[in-house]
Tab-separated table of C-alpha atoms in Angstrom:
chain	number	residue	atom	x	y	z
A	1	UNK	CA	-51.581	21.726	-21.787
A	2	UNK	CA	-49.480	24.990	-21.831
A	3	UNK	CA	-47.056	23.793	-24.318
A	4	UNK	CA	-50.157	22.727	-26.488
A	5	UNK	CA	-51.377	26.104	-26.591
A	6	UNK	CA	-48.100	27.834	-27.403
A	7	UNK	CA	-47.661	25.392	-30.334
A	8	UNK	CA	-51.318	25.838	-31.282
A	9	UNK	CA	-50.387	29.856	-30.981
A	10	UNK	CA	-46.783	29.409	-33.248
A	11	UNK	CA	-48.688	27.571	-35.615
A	12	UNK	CA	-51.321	29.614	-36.304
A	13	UNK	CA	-54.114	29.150	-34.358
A	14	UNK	CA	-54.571	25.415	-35.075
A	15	UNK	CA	-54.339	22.422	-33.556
A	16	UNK	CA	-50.820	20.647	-32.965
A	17	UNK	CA	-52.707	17.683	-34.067
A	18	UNK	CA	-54.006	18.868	-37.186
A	19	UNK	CA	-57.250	19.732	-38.963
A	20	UNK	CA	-57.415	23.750	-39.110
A	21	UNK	CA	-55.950	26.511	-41.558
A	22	UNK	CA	-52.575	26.077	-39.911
A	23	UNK	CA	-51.636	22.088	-40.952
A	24	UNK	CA	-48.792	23.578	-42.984
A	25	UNK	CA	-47.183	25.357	-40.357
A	26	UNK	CA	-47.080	22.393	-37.909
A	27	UNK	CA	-45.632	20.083	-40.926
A	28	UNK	CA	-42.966	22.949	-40.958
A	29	UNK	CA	-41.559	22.299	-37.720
A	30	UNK	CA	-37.997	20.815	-37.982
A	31	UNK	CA	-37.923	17.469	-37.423
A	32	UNK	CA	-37.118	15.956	-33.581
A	33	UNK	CA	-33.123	14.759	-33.492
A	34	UNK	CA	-32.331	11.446	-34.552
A	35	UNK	CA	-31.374	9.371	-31.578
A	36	UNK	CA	-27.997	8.969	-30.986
A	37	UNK	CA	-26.302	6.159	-32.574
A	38	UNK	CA	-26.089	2.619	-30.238
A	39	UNK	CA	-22.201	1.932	-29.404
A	40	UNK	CA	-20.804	-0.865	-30.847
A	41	UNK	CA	-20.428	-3.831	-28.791
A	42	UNK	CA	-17.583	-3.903	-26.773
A	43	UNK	CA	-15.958	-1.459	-24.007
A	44	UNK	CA	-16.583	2.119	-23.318
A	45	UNK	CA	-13.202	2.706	-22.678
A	46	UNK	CA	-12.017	0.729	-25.833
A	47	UNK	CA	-14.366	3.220	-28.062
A	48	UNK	CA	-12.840	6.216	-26.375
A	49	UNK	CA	-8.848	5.403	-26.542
A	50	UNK	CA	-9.022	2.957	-28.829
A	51	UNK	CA	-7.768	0.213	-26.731
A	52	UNK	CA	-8.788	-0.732	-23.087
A	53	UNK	CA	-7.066	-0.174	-20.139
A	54	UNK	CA	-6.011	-2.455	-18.059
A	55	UNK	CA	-4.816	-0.970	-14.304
A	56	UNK	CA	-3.417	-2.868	-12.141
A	57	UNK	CA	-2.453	-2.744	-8.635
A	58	UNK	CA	0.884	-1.277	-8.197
A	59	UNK	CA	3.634	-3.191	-6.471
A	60	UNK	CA	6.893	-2.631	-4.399
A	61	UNK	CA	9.099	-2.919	-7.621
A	62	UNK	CA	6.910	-0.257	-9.643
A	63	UNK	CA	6.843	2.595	-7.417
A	64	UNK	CA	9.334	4.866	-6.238
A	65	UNK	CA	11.937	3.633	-3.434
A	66	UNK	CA	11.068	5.661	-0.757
A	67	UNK	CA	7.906	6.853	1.431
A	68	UNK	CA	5.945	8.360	-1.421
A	69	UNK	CA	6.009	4.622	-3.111
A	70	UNK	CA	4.713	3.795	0.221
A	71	UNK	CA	2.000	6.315	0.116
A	72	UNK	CA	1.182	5.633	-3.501
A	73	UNK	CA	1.047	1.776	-2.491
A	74	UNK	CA	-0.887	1.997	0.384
A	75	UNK	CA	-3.470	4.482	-1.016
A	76	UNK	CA	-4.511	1.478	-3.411
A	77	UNK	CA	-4.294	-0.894	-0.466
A	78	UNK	CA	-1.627	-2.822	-1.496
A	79	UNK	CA	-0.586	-3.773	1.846
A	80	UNK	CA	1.642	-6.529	1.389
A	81	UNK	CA	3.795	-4.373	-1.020
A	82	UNK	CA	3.847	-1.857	1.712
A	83	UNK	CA	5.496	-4.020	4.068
A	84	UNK	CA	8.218	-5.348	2.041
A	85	UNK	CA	9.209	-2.077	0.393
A	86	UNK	CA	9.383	-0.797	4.079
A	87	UNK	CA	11.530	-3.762	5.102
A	88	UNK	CA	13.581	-3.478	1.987
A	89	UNK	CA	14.344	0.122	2.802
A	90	UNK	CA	15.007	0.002	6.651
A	91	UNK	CA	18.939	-1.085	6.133
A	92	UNK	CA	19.939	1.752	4.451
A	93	UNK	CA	17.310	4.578	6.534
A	94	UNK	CA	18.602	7.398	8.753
A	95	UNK	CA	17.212	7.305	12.390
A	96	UNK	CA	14.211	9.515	11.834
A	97	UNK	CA	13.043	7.529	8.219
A	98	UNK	CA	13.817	4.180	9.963
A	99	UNK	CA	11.269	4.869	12.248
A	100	UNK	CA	8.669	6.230	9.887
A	101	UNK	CA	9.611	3.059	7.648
A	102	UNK	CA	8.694	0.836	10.914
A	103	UNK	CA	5.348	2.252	11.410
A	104	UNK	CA	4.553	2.004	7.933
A	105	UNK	CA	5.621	-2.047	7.955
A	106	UNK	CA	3.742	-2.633	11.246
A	107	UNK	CA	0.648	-0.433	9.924
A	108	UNK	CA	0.843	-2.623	6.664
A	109	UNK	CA	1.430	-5.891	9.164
A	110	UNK	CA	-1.603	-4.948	11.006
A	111	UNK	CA	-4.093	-4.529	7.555
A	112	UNK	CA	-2.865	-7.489	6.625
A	113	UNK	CA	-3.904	-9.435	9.686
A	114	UNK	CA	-0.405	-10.582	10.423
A	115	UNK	CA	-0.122	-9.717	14.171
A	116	UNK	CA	2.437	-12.063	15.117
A	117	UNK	CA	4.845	-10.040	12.823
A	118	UNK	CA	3.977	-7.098	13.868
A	119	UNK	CA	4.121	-7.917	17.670
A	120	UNK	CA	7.446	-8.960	16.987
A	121	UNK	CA	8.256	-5.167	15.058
A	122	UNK	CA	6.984	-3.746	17.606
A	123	UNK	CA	9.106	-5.157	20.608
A	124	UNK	CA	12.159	-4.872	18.230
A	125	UNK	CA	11.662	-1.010	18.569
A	126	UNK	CA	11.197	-1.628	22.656
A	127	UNK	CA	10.443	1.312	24.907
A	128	UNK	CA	9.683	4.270	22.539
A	129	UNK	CA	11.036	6.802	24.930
A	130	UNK	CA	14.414	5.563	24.941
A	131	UNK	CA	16.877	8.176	24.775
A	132	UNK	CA	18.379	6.255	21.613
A	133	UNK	CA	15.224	7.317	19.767
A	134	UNK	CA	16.048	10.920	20.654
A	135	UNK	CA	17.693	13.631	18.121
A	136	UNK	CA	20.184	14.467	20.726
A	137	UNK	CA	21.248	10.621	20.564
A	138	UNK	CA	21.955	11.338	16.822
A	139	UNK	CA	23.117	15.040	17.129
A	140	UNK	CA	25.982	14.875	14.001
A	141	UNK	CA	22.603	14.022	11.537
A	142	UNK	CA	20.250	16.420	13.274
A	143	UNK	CA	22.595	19.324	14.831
A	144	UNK	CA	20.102	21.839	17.025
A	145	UNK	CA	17.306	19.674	16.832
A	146	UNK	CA	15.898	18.038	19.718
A	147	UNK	CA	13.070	15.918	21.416
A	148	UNK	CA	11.452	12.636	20.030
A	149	UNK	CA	12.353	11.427	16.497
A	150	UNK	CA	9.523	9.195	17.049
A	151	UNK	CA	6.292	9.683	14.678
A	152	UNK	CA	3.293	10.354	16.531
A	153	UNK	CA	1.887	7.466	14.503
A	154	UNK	CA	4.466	4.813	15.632
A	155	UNK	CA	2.851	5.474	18.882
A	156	UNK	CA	-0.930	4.911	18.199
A	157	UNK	CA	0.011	1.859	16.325
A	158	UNK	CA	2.184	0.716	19.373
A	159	UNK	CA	-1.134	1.551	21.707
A	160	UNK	CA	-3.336	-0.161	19.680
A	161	UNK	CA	-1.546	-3.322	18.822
A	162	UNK	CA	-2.527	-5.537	21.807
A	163	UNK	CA	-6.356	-5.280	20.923
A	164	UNK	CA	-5.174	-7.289	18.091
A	165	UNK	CA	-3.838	-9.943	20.406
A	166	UNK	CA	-7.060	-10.272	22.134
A	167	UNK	CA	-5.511	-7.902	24.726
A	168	UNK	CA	-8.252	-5.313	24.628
A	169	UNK	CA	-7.686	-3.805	28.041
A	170	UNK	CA	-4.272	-3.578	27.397
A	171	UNK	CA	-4.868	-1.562	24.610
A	172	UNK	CA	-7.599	0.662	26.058
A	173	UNK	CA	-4.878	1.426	28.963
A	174	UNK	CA	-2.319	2.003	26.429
A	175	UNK	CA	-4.804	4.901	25.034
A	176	UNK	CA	-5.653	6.738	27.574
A	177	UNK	CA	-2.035	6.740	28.763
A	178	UNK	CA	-1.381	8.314	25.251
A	179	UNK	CA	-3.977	10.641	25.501
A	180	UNK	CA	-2.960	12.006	28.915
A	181	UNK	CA	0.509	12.296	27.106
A	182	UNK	CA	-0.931	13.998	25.112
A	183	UNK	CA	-2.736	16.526	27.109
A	184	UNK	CA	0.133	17.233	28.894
A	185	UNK	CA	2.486	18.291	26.233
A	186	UNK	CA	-0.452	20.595	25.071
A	187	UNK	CA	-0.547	22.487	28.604
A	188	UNK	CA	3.574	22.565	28.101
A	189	UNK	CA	2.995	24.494	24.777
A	190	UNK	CA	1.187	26.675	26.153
A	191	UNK	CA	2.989	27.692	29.173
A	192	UNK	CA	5.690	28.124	27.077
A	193	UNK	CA	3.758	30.484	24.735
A	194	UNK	CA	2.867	32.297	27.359
């Protein structure tokens, strides 16, 4: 109704509709836009570039040869890829990246429902607090550094793993072990930033 009368008022007093003094004035309006043309047949995307694109998922050859090409393959889920770049790189890794490697490829193992394999990763690495996996165990690659070179990952992976056996107890035990862990190296920081 309001936008009625203010077209009745720009038009003179009359009627949008016609029949009054002010027919000419309402013939006078522009015209409403033509709607937009249809697109042709075919794909949006192939009308934009000119050709489609086709993605596809990346895989252990196309990325980089290092973590990053991990990250990049596992942030599209390609979890197989994951797990053989990780294996292909763990010959030539350092301590600290061999580990990060490992709990990348069980991670990946894991997705991928292959828990035999990554039982068997994981009691390859054994006890996770051996002093081997320490920086002072490897002092000529990390000189002043010390403690763990053991991701904090690697051990929530190794904690949950046994759920995935059907060993849910296990696993619950292995958490709440962690988490105490945990809550004790928090009071340590702050005793010692006291």
């Amino acid at each position: 109704v309001e936008s009625t009368r203010m077209e009745a008022v720009t038009t003179g007093g009359a009627h949008p509709l016609g029949g009054g003094a002010g027919d000419e004035a309402v013939r006078a309006l522009p015209p409403p836009p033509a709607p937009a043309p249809a697109l042709a047949t075919g794909n949006a995307v192939e009308l934009f570039l000119g050709q489609a694109l086709h993605w596809r998922k990346p895989t252990d050859a196309s990325v980089a040869q290092s973590l990053d090409g991990i990250a990049e393959l596992a942030s599209c889920g390609a979890w197989h890829a994951v797990a053989k770049l990780a294996e292909r790189l763990l010959p030539t890794a350092h301590p600290e990246l061999a580990l990060a490697l490992r709990q990348h490829r069980i991670t990946a193992l894991l997705r991928v429902r292959n828990y035999r394999a990554a039982s068997d990763e994981l009691a390859a690495l054994g006890d996770l607090d051996a002093p081997a996996l320490s920086y002072e165990a490897h002092a000529e690659l990390y000189p002043g550094r010390h403690g763990t070179m053991v991701p904090f990952g690697l051990r929530v992976v190794q904690s949950q793993a046994p759920h995935f056996v059907n060993d849910s107890p296990r696993a619950l035990n292995a958490l709440l072990l962690l988490a105490a862990r945990c809550a004790d190296a928090a009071r340590e920081h702050e005793r010692e930033r006291e």
